[in-house]
Amino acid sequence: MPLSIPRPLVRLNQSFIFIFSTMFIVFSNWLFLAVPLLAGLMGLIFKFNPIIKAGKPFLKKPLNTYIPEDAEQQHFNQKIAVTLLTISLLAHISSIQWLAITAAIMVALASLIAILGFCVGCFVRYQWKQIQYRRSQHSS
């Protein structure tokens, strides 16, 4: 896995997730969940995100000239998105629409907020690391 991902590619992935999860909320068609879920799973399992791969040729400058985003953090964020998309899809299939919509809204909001500049997943991961650190200090 690369150490960083150029910010425009991260924003592209976030936009893709936002658009498809919003389309699910509006149209209630499971395919709108399946597409970003499949792309996210490919990224997590095969280290190949087709959205990021498709966006690379459109970057005009060398990759290392863009603001870098931490690949490990993006991997963590993708796990959260895939988990919520999976919950949403399974709830939709099981006719638990309130859960399907709630999980999709959480994904849509998190991706929109990230596009606007605040990474919810980064905040969650930072808090988790703080808890782990405090626990390690108390056990020493």
CSV table of C-alpha atoms in Angstrom, one decimal:
chain,number,residue,atom,x,y,z
A,1,MET,CA,0.0,0.0,0.0
A,2,PRO,CA,1.4,3.5,-0.8
A,3,LEU,CA,2.2,5.8,2.1
A,4,SER,CA,-0.1,8.5,0.8
A,5,ILE,CA,-2.8,9.1,-1.8
A,6,PRO,CA,-3.1,12.4,-3.6
A,7,ARG,CA,-6.0,14.5,-2.2
A,8,PRO,CA,-7.9,14.9,-5.5
A,9,LEU,CA,-8.2,11.1,-5.7
A,10,VAL,CA,-9.4,10.9,-2.1
A,11,ARG,CA,-12.0,13.6,-2.8
A,12,LEU,CA,-13.1,11.7,-5.9
A,13,ASN,CA,-13.7,8.6,-3.8
A,14,GLN,CA,-15.5,10.6,-1.2
A,15,SER,CA,-17.7,12.2,-3.9
A,16,PHE,CA,-18.4,8.9,-5.4
A,17,ILE,CA,-19.5,7.5,-2.1
A,18,PHE,CA,-21.6,10.6,-1.3
A,19,ILE,CA,-23.4,10.5,-4.7
A,20,PHE,CA,-24.2,6.8,-4.6
A,21,SER,CA,-25.4,6.8,-1.0
A,22,THR,CA,-27.5,9.9,-1.6
A,23,MET,CA,-29.0,8.2,-4.7
A,24,PHE,CA,-29.9,5.2,-2.5
A,25,ILE,CA,-31.6,7.5,0.0
A,26,VAL,CA,-33.6,9.2,-2.7
A,27,PHE,CA,-34.5,6.2,-4.9
A,28,SER,CA,-34.2,3.3,-2.5
A,29,ASN,CA,-32.6,1.1,-5.1
A,30,TRP,CA,-30.1,-1.4,-3.7
A,31,LEU,CA,-27.7,-1.0,-6.7
A,32,PHE,CA,-26.8,2.4,-5.4
A,33,LEU,CA,-25.4,0.8,-2.3
A,34,ALA,CA,-23.8,-2.2,-4.1
A,35,VAL,CA,-21.6,-0.1,-6.4
A,36,PRO,CA,-19.7,1.9,-3.8
A,37,LEU,CA,-19.7,-1.2,-1.5
A,38,LEU,CA,-18.1,-3.3,-4.3
A,39,ALA,CA,-15.5,-0.6,-5.0
A,40,GLY,CA,-14.7,-0.2,-1.3
A,41,LEU,CA,-14.4,-4.0,-0.8
A,42,MET,CA,-12.0,-4.2,-3.8
A,43,GLY,CA,-9.9,-1.5,-2.2
A,44,LEU,CA,-9.8,-3.2,1.2
A,45,ILE,CA,-9.3,-6.8,0.0
A,46,PHE,CA,-7.3,-6.4,-3.2
A,47,LYS,CA,-5.7,-3.0,-2.5
A,48,PHE,CA,-7.2,-1.8,-5.8
A,49,ASN,CA,-9.8,0.9,-5.6
A,50,PRO,CA,-11.3,1.2,-9.1
A,51,ILE,CA,-12.5,4.8,-8.4
A,52,ILE,CA,-9.0,6.0,-7.5
A,53,LYS,CA,-7.5,4.0,-10.3
A,54,ALA,CA,-10.0,5.6,-12.8
A,55,GLY,CA,-9.2,9.1,-11.5
A,56,LYS,CA,-5.4,8.9,-11.8
A,57,PRO,CA,-5.2,9.6,-15.6
A,58,PHE,CA,-7.1,12.8,-15.1
A,59,LEU,CA,-4.5,14.3,-12.7
A,60,LYS,CA,-2.5,16.8,-14.7
A,61,LYS,CA,0.6,17.0,-12.4
A,62,PRO,CA,2.8,14.3,-11.0
A,63,LEU,CA,1.2,12.4,-8.1
A,64,ASN,CA,3.8,13.6,-5.6
A,65,THR,CA,3.0,17.3,-6.2
A,66,TYR,CA,-0.6,17.0,-4.7
A,67,ILE,CA,-1.3,17.3,-1.0
A,68,PRO,CA,-0.9,13.8,0.3
A,69,GLU,CA,-3.5,12.0,2.4
A,70,ASP,CA,-2.3,9.2,4.7
A,71,ALA,CA,-3.1,5.9,3.1
A,72,GLU,CA,-3.5,4.1,6.4
A,73,GLN,CA,-6.1,6.7,7.5
A,74,GLN,CA,-7.9,6.3,4.2
A,75,HIS,CA,-7.9,2.5,4.7
A,76,PHE,CA,-9.5,3.0,8.1
A,77,ASN,CA,-12.1,5.4,6.7
A,78,GLN,CA,-12.9,2.9,3.9
A,79,LYS,CA,-13.5,0.2,6.5
A,80,ILE,CA,-16.1,2.4,8.2
A,81,ALA,CA,-17.8,3.2,4.9
A,82,VAL,CA,-17.8,-0.4,3.8
A,83,THR,CA,-19.2,-1.5,7.2
A,84,LEU,CA,-22.0,1.1,7.1
A,85,LEU,CA,-22.8,0.4,3.4
A,86,THR,CA,-23.0,-3.3,4.2
A,87,ILE,CA,-25.3,-2.7,7.2
A,88,SER,CA,-27.5,-0.5,4.9
A,89,LEU,CA,-27.6,-3.0,2.1
A,90,LEU,CA,-28.4,-5.9,4.4
A,91,ALA,CA,-31.1,-3.9,6.2
A,92,HIS,CA,-32.6,-2.9,2.9
A,93,ILE,CA,-32.7,-6.5,1.7
A,94,SER,CA,-34.3,-7.5,5.1
A,95,SER,CA,-36.9,-4.7,4.7
A,96,ILE,CA,-35.6,-2.8,7.8
A,97,GLN,CA,-35.8,0.5,5.9
A,98,TRP,CA,-35.2,2.8,8.9
A,99,LEU,CA,-31.8,1.1,9.5
A,100,ALA,CA,-30.9,1.1,5.8
A,101,ILE,CA,-31.6,4.8,5.5
A,102,THR,CA,-29.9,5.7,8.8
A,103,ALA,CA,-26.7,3.8,7.8
A,104,ALA,CA,-26.8,5.4,4.3
A,105,ILE,CA,-27.3,8.9,5.8
A,106,MET,CA,-24.3,8.3,8.1
A,107,VAL,CA,-22.1,7.4,5.1
A,108,ALA,CA,-23.5,10.3,3.0
A,109,LEU,CA,-22.9,12.8,5.8
A,110,ALA,CA,-19.5,11.6,6.6
A,111,SER,CA,-18.4,11.7,3.0
A,112,LEU,CA,-19.9,15.2,2.5
A,113,ILE,CA,-18.3,16.5,5.7
A,114,ALA,CA,-14.9,15.1,4.5
A,115,ILE,CA,-15.3,16.8,1.2
A,116,LEU,CA,-15.9,20.0,3.1
A,117,GLY,CA,-12.7,19.5,5.0
A,118,PHE,CA,-13.4,17.7,8.3
A,119,CYS,CA,-12.6,13.9,8.4
A,120,VAL,CA,-15.0,12.2,10.8
A,121,GLY,CA,-13.1,8.9,10.4
A,122,CYS,CA,-9.9,10.7,11.3
A,123,PHE,CA,-11.5,12.1,14.4
A,124,VAL,CA,-12.8,8.6,15.4
A,125,ARG,CA,-9.4,7.0,14.8
A,126,TYR,CA,-7.6,9.7,16.7
A,127,GLN,CA,-9.9,9.2,19.7
A,128,TRP,CA,-9.4,5.5,19.5
A,129,LYS,CA,-5.6,5.9,19.5
A,130,GLN,CA,-5.9,8.3,22.5
A,131,ILE,CA,-7.8,5.6,24.4
A,132,GLN,CA,-5.3,3.0,23.5
A,133,TYR,CA,-2.4,5.3,24.6
A,134,ARG,CA,-4.1,6.1,28.0
A,135,ARG,CA,-4.7,2.4,28.6
A,136,SER,CA,-1.1,1.6,27.9
A,137,GLN,CA,0.0,4.3,30.3
A,138,HIS,CA,-2.2,2.9,33.1
A,139,SER,CA,-1.0,-0.6,32.6
A,140,SER,CA,2.7,0.3,32.8
